[in-house]
Amino acid sequence: MKEYWTSLASLLGVLAFCQSLMQSIFPPELRFAFLKFFNRVFHLFSSYCYFDITEIDGVNTNELYNAVQLYLSSSVSIAGNRLSLTRAVNSSSITFGLSNNDSIVDTFNNVTVLWEHVVTQRQTQTFAWRPLPEEKRGFTLRIKKRDKALILTSYLDFIMERANEIRRKNQDRLLYTNSRGGSLDSRGHPWESVPFKHPSTFETLAMDPVKKQQIMDDLKDFAEGQMFYQKTGRAWKRGYLLYGPPGTGKSSMIAAMANHLGYDIYDLELTEVHSNSELRKLLMKTSSKSIIVIEDIDCSINLTNRKKNSNATTQTQRSYYDMETRPGTGSGEESGNGNTITLSGLLNFTDGLWSCCGSERIFVFTTNHIEKLDPALLRSGRMDMHIHMSYCDFPSLKILLKNYLGYEEEDVEEDVLKEMERVVDRAEMTPADVSEALIKNRMDKEKAVRELLEDLKSRGEGNVKDGKLRGQSGNLTELEIVEEEEKRAIDSQNEEEDTDEEEIEVEDNICKD
């Protein structure tokens, strides 16, 4: 054994002497040129090519590095043996990642690639205005040379899209509101945000299941319709108008839409916006995959039907889009406060050129009185889908019983259930009213059902006695009344457009004469 170690020491000494001799005979430049030539020969006969994606590109963070890290996290959690765990800011989930100098195999379009996470110690760095991390991190992608075109044209784009989806899924939703008086935050943004924690979903939303499914299908078609909108030359946006009495779940509907799609919400307060230009700037600072909400739009600015308001010749000669500002503030010239939001500015906000500065955005307006809105806001292209949020019907009542009491249909006595079905439409109680009746007695479920039934009967009898109940003696139902008002509003818009065209034609003839 002693002779073995002696021989090994002698061999190591010879190797060290040879290395020292080579370094003294061959200068560093020659050795570098030899290694470079050897690498070229090796890569020439190799069937693979390699791409390095470093964490820091110069002094800036490489976005592709972060995208690859997120993308690999979806498959690393299953295939990897040694994993690193991270949790980002505003994230509710843990992300898996490759550990240092570990590798993983991925497949794309039947092409196999190898990813390796390379981490090395950074050499002593000189003075820099931005200190660099002590470790150099990066991914090395190994692919076959014949697959190079496919990988560079499609695979990397797929990784970026997939990473954006994972990032959006992991991050908590945010609820934005425009800053008071148009002020900017510390980063120069006009929006302030808080985490969006509203628990409303389409499953818990008190609405007719058929109507609910139609809305969900429409949202799904919109979210998956990028190619359709590009092919047809339309901006990738959609408008929803939620109308109905207070307490019918309009805000809950917006929250359910955001949770269903995974979108952020921008709650626009028009009373804090001073001009059309400021409104455009707010729109430009919204992100894609978001819902822009204006609640109670009929109370924010004067958007009443222009035909009903026209009571003088001067009024009829006004421009189609000329409109008053918010009630009580007066025009910008009269009040001196510069509050000059017009109907024209709002229409351009939802359907003009500026509305196309982002993609995959939804506009939602809510109102308690659809008949007060100007017809120009109601047409398709601005408000594509009108959703009537009505009083609680029997399917909605069963959903509320399940939400608050955990009762399925078979858990309620058959006689009680039939009596509820008979009186619920006559009672005209909003989902908010029914919810409150169930919440206050949720600890005693039988008492909650009993008192709710009594409340429904009392409300129904009161409506019949006071003559407030719709749908009797040949009168229109509530839904038919709203639909009739909506139809009249749209018809009045068409009449105004015809009148405007006739006036323009008369003016042209006068000019020709």
CSV table of C-alpha atoms in Angstrom, one decimal, residues 251-491:
chain,number,residue,atom,x,y,z
A,251,SER,CA,-71.3,44.2,-8.0
A,252,SER,CA,-71.3,40.5,-7.2
A,253,MET,CA,-71.6,39.8,-10.9
A,254,ILE,CA,-68.5,41.9,-11.6
A,255,ALA,CA,-66.5,40.1,-8.9
A,256,ALA,CA,-67.6,36.7,-10.3
A,257,MET,CA,-66.5,37.7,-13.8
A,258,ALA,CA,-63.1,38.8,-12.5
A,259,ASN,CA,-62.6,35.6,-10.5
A,260,HIS,CA,-63.8,33.4,-13.4
A,261,LEU,CA,-61.4,35.0,-15.9
A,262,GLY,CA,-58.5,35.8,-13.5
A,263,TYR,CA,-58.6,39.5,-14.5
A,264,ASP,CA,-57.8,42.6,-12.4
A,265,ILE,CA,-60.5,45.2,-11.8
A,266,TYR,CA,-60.2,49.0,-12.5
A,267,ASP,CA,-63.0,50.8,-10.7
A,268,LEU,CA,-63.2,54.1,-12.4
A,269,GLU,CA,-64.7,57.0,-10.3
A,270,LEU,CA,-65.8,59.5,-12.9
A,271,THR,CA,-66.3,62.3,-10.3
A,272,GLU,CA,-62.5,62.4,-9.8
A,273,VAL,CA,-61.8,62.8,-13.5
A,274,HIS,CA,-61.7,66.4,-14.7
A,275,SER,CA,-61.4,66.2,-18.5
A,276,ASN,CA,-61.6,63.9,-21.5
A,277,SER,CA,-57.8,64.0,-21.9
A,278,GLU,CA,-57.4,62.8,-18.3
A,279,LEU,CA,-59.9,60.0,-19.0
A,280,ARG,CA,-57.8,58.9,-21.9
A,281,LYS,CA,-54.6,58.9,-19.8
A,282,LEU,CA,-56.3,56.7,-17.2
A,283,LEU,CA,-57.3,54.2,-20.0
A,284,MET,CA,-53.7,54.1,-21.3
A,285,LYS,CA,-52.5,53.1,-17.8
A,286,THR,CA,-54.7,50.1,-17.6
A,287,SER,CA,-53.3,46.7,-18.3
A,288,SER,CA,-54.5,44.0,-20.6
A,289,LYS,CA,-56.7,41.1,-19.2
A,290,SER,CA,-58.6,43.5,-17.0
A,291,ILE,CA,-62.2,44.7,-16.3
A,292,ILE,CA,-62.8,48.4,-16.3
A,293,VAL,CA,-65.9,49.2,-14.3
A,294,ILE,CA,-68.1,52.4,-14.0
A,295,GLU,CA,-70.8,51.8,-11.4
A,296,ASP,CA,-74.0,53.7,-11.4
A,297,ILE,CA,-73.1,55.5,-14.6
A,298,ASP,CA,-76.3,57.4,-14.7
A,299,CYS,CA,-75.4,59.1,-11.4
A,300,SER,CA,-71.8,60.0,-12.4
A,301,ILE,CA,-72.3,62.4,-15.3
A,302,ASN,CA,-75.3,63.5,-17.2
A,303,LEU,CA,-75.9,60.8,-19.8
A,304,THR,CA,-79.7,61.1,-20.0
A,305,ASN,CA,-81.5,60.6,-23.3
A,306,ARG,CA,-80.8,63.7,-25.4
A,307,LYS,CA,-84.1,63.5,-27.2
A,308,LYS,CA,-86.0,63.8,-24.0
A,309,ASN,CA,-83.9,66.7,-22.9
A,310,SER,CA,-84.2,68.6,-26.2
A,311,ASN,CA,-86.8,71.3,-25.6
A,312,ALA,CA,-85.6,74.1,-27.9
A,313,THR,CA,-84.4,74.6,-31.5
A,314,THR,CA,-80.9,75.4,-30.2
A,315,GLN,CA,-80.9,72.1,-28.4
A,316,THR,CA,-81.7,70.2,-31.6
A,317,GLN,CA,-78.9,71.9,-33.5
A,318,ARG,CA,-76.2,70.9,-31.1
A,319,SER,CA,-73.6,68.4,-32.2
A,320,TYR,CA,-74.6,64.7,-31.8
A,321,TYR,CA,-71.9,64.2,-29.1
A,322,ASP,CA,-72.1,67.5,-27.4
A,323,MET,CA,-73.2,66.9,-23.8
A,324,GLU,CA,-73.3,68.5,-20.4
A,325,THR,CA,-70.8,67.7,-17.7
A,326,ARG,CA,-71.5,66.2,-14.3
A,327,PRO,CA,-74.7,67.5,-12.6
A,328,GLY,CA,-73.9,70.3,-10.1
A,329,THR,CA,-70.5,71.1,-11.5
A,330,GLY,CA,-71.6,73.0,-14.6
A,331,SER,CA,-69.5,73.3,-17.7
A,332,GLY,CA,-65.8,73.9,-17.5
A,333,GLU,CA,-66.2,77.5,-18.7
A,334,GLU,CA,-68.9,78.4,-16.3
A,335,SER,CA,-67.6,76.8,-13.1
A,336,GLY,CA,-63.9,77.4,-13.8
A,337,ASN,CA,-62.9,74.1,-12.4
A,338,GLY,CA,-62.2,72.4,-15.7
A,339,ASN,CA,-64.6,69.5,-15.2
A,340,THR,CA,-65.5,68.9,-18.8
A,341,ILE,CA,-66.2,65.2,-19.3
A,342,THR,CA,-68.6,64.8,-22.2
A,343,LEU,CA,-70.5,62.0,-23.7
A,344,SER,CA,-68.1,62.2,-26.6
A,345,GLY,CA,-65.2,61.5,-24.3
A,346,LEU,CA,-66.9,58.6,-22.7
A,347,LEU,CA,-67.8,57.1,-26.0
A,348,ASN,CA,-64.3,57.4,-27.3
A,349,PHE,CA,-63.1,55.8,-24.0
A,350,THR,CA,-65.2,52.7,-24.7
A,351,ASP,CA,-65.3,52.5,-28.5
A,352,GLY,CA,-62.9,55.0,-30.0
A,353,LEU,CA,-59.3,54.7,-31.2
A,354,TRP,CA,-58.0,55.1,-27.7
A,355,SER,CA,-59.9,52.0,-26.5
A,356,CYS,CA,-57.6,49.9,-28.7
A,357,CYS,CA,-54.4,50.8,-26.9
A,358,GLY,CA,-54.6,47.5,-25.0
A,359,SER,CA,-56.0,44.1,-25.6
A,360,GLU,CA,-58.4,41.6,-23.9
A,361,ARG,CA,-60.2,44.2,-21.8
A,362,ILE,CA,-63.8,44.2,-20.6
A,363,PHE,CA,-65.9,47.3,-20.0
A,364,VAL,CA,-68.7,47.0,-17.5
A,365,PHE,CA,-71.3,49.7,-16.8
A,366,THR,CA,-73.9,49.4,-14.1
A,367,THR,CA,-77.1,51.4,-13.7
A,368,ASN,CA,-80.4,51.2,-11.8
A,369,HIS,CA,-82.3,53.1,-14.6
A,370,ILE,CA,-81.4,52.0,-18.1
A,371,GLU,CA,-84.1,54.3,-19.5
A,372,LYS,CA,-82.0,57.3,-18.3
A,373,LEU,CA,-79.0,56.4,-20.4
A,374,ASP,CA,-78.3,58.0,-23.7
A,375,PRO,CA,-79.0,55.5,-26.6
A,376,ALA,CA,-75.4,56.0,-28.0
A,377,LEU,CA,-74.1,54.1,-25.0
A,378,LEU,CA,-76.5,51.1,-25.5
A,379,ARG,CA,-75.6,50.0,-29.0
A,380,SER,CA,-73.4,47.0,-29.8
A,381,GLY,CA,-69.7,47.7,-30.0
A,382,ARG,CA,-70.0,49.7,-26.7
A,383,MET,CA,-72.3,47.6,-24.6
A,384,ASP,CA,-72.4,44.3,-26.4
A,385,MET,CA,-74.4,42.4,-23.9
A,386,HIS,CA,-77.2,43.8,-21.7
A,387,ILE,CA,-77.7,41.8,-18.5
A,388,HIS,CA,-80.9,42.4,-16.5
A,389,MET,CA,-80.3,41.8,-12.8
A,390,SER,CA,-83.8,41.3,-11.5
A,391,TYR,CA,-85.6,40.3,-8.3
A,392,CYS,CA,-85.0,37.0,-6.7
A,393,ASP,CA,-86.8,34.1,-8.6
A,394,PHE,CA,-87.2,30.5,-7.5
A,395,PRO,CA,-83.9,29.2,-9.0
A,396,SER,CA,-82.0,32.1,-7.4
A,397,LEU,CA,-83.8,31.4,-4.1
A,398,LYS,CA,-82.6,27.7,-4.1
A,399,ILE,CA,-79.0,29.0,-4.7
A,400,LEU,CA,-79.2,31.3,-1.7
A,401,LEU,CA,-80.6,28.5,0.5
A,402,LYS,CA,-77.6,26.4,-0.5
A,403,ASN,CA,-75.1,29.3,0.0
A,404,TYR,CA,-76.2,30.4,3.5
A,405,LEU,CA,-77.8,27.3,5.0
A,406,GLY,CA,-76.2,24.4,3.1
A,407,TYR,CA,-79.6,23.2,2.0
A,408,GLU,CA,-80.1,21.3,-1.2
A,409,GLU,CA,-83.6,21.1,-2.7
A,410,GLU,CA,-84.4,17.8,-1.0
A,411,ASP,CA,-83.4,19.2,2.4
A,412,VAL,CA,-86.4,21.6,2.5
A,413,GLU,CA,-89.9,20.2,3.2
A,414,GLU,CA,-91.8,19.7,-0.1
A,415,ASP,CA,-94.8,21.8,1.1
A,416,VAL,CA,-92.6,24.7,2.1
A,417,LEU,CA,-90.7,24.6,-1.1
A,418,LYS,CA,-93.8,24.7,-3.2
A,419,GLU,CA,-95.2,27.6,-1.2
A,420,MET,CA,-91.9,29.5,-1.7
A,421,GLU,CA,-92.1,28.8,-5.4
A,422,ARG,CA,-95.7,30.2,-5.5
A,423,VAL,CA,-95.0,33.5,-3.6
A,424,VAL,CA,-91.4,34.4,-4.5
A,425,ASP,CA,-92.2,36.2,-7.8
A,426,ARG,CA,-95.0,38.1,-6.2
A,427,ALA,CA,-92.8,39.2,-3.2
A,428,GLU,CA,-90.3,41.0,-5.5
A,429,MET,CA,-87.5,40.6,-2.9
A,430,THR,CA,-84.0,41.3,-4.1
A,431,PRO,CA,-81.2,38.7,-3.5
A,432,ALA,CA,-79.8,41.1,-0.9
A,433,ASP,CA,-83.1,41.1,1.0
A,434,VAL,CA,-83.3,37.3,0.9
A,435,SER,CA,-79.6,37.0,2.0
A,436,GLU,CA,-80.1,39.2,5.0
A,437,ALA,CA,-83.2,37.2,6.1
A,438,LEU,CA,-81.1,34.0,6.0
A,439,ILE,CA,-77.9,35.5,7.6
A,440,LYS,CA,-79.6,36.7,10.7
A,441,ASN,CA,-81.0,33.2,11.4
A,442,ARG,CA,-78.2,31.1,10.0
A,443,MET,CA,-77.6,29.4,13.4
A,444,ASP,CA,-81.2,28.0,13.4
A,445,LYS,CA,-81.8,26.8,9.8
A,446,GLU,CA,-85.4,25.8,10.3
A,447,LYS,CA,-86.2,29.2,11.8
A,448,ALA,CA,-84.4,30.9,8.9
A,449,VAL,CA,-86.6,29.0,6.3
A,450,ARG,CA,-89.8,29.6,8.3
A,451,GLU,CA,-89.2,33.4,8.7
A,452,LEU,CA,-88.1,33.7,5.1
A,453,LEU,CA,-91.3,32.1,3.9
A,454,GLU,CA,-93.3,34.5,6.1
A,455,ASP,CA,-91.4,37.5,4.8
A,456,LEU,CA,-92.1,36.4,1.2
A,457,LYS,CA,-95.8,36.0,1.9
A,458,SER,CA,-96.0,39.4,3.7
A,459,ARG,CA,-94.2,41.2,0.8
A,460,GLY,CA,-96.4,39.5,-1.8
A,461,GLU,CA,-99.6,40.4,0.0
A,462,GLY,CA,-98.4,43.9,0.5
A,463,ASN,CA,-97.6,44.3,-3.2
A,464,VAL,CA,-101.0,43.0,-4.2
A,465,LYS,CA,-102.8,45.2,-1.7
A,466,ASP,CA,-100.9,48.4,-2.8
A,467,GLY,CA,-101.4,47.6,-6.5
A,468,LYS,CA,-97.6,47.5,-7.0
A,469,LEU,CA,-97.4,44.0,-8.4
A,470,ARG,CA,-96.6,43.8,-12.0
A,471,GLY,CA,-97.9,41.2,-14.4
A,472,GLN,CA,-101.6,41.3,-13.4
A,473,SER,CA,-104.7,42.6,-15.2
A,474,GLY,CA,-102.9,42.5,-18.5
A,475,ASN,CA,-100.0,44.8,-17.4
A,476,LEU,CA,-96.4,44.1,-18.5
A,477,THR,CA,-94.1,42.2,-16.3
A,478,GLU,CA,-91.0,44.0,-14.9
A,479,LEU,CA,-88.7,42.3,-17.5
A,480,GLU,CA,-91.1,43.3,-20.3
A,481,ILE,CA,-91.2,46.9,-19.0
A,482,VAL,CA,-87.4,47.2,-19.0
A,483,GLU,CA,-87.1,45.5,-22.4
A,484,GLU,CA,-89.7,47.9,-23.7
A,485,GLU,CA,-87.8,50.9,-22.3
A,486,GLU,CA,-84.6,49.6,-23.8
A,487,LYS,CA,-86.2,49.2,-27.2
A,488,ARG,CA,-87.6,52.7,-27.1
A,489,ALA,CA,-84.2,54.1,-26.2
A,490,ILE,CA,-82.6,52.3,-29.2
A,491,ASP,CA,-85.4,53.4,-31.5
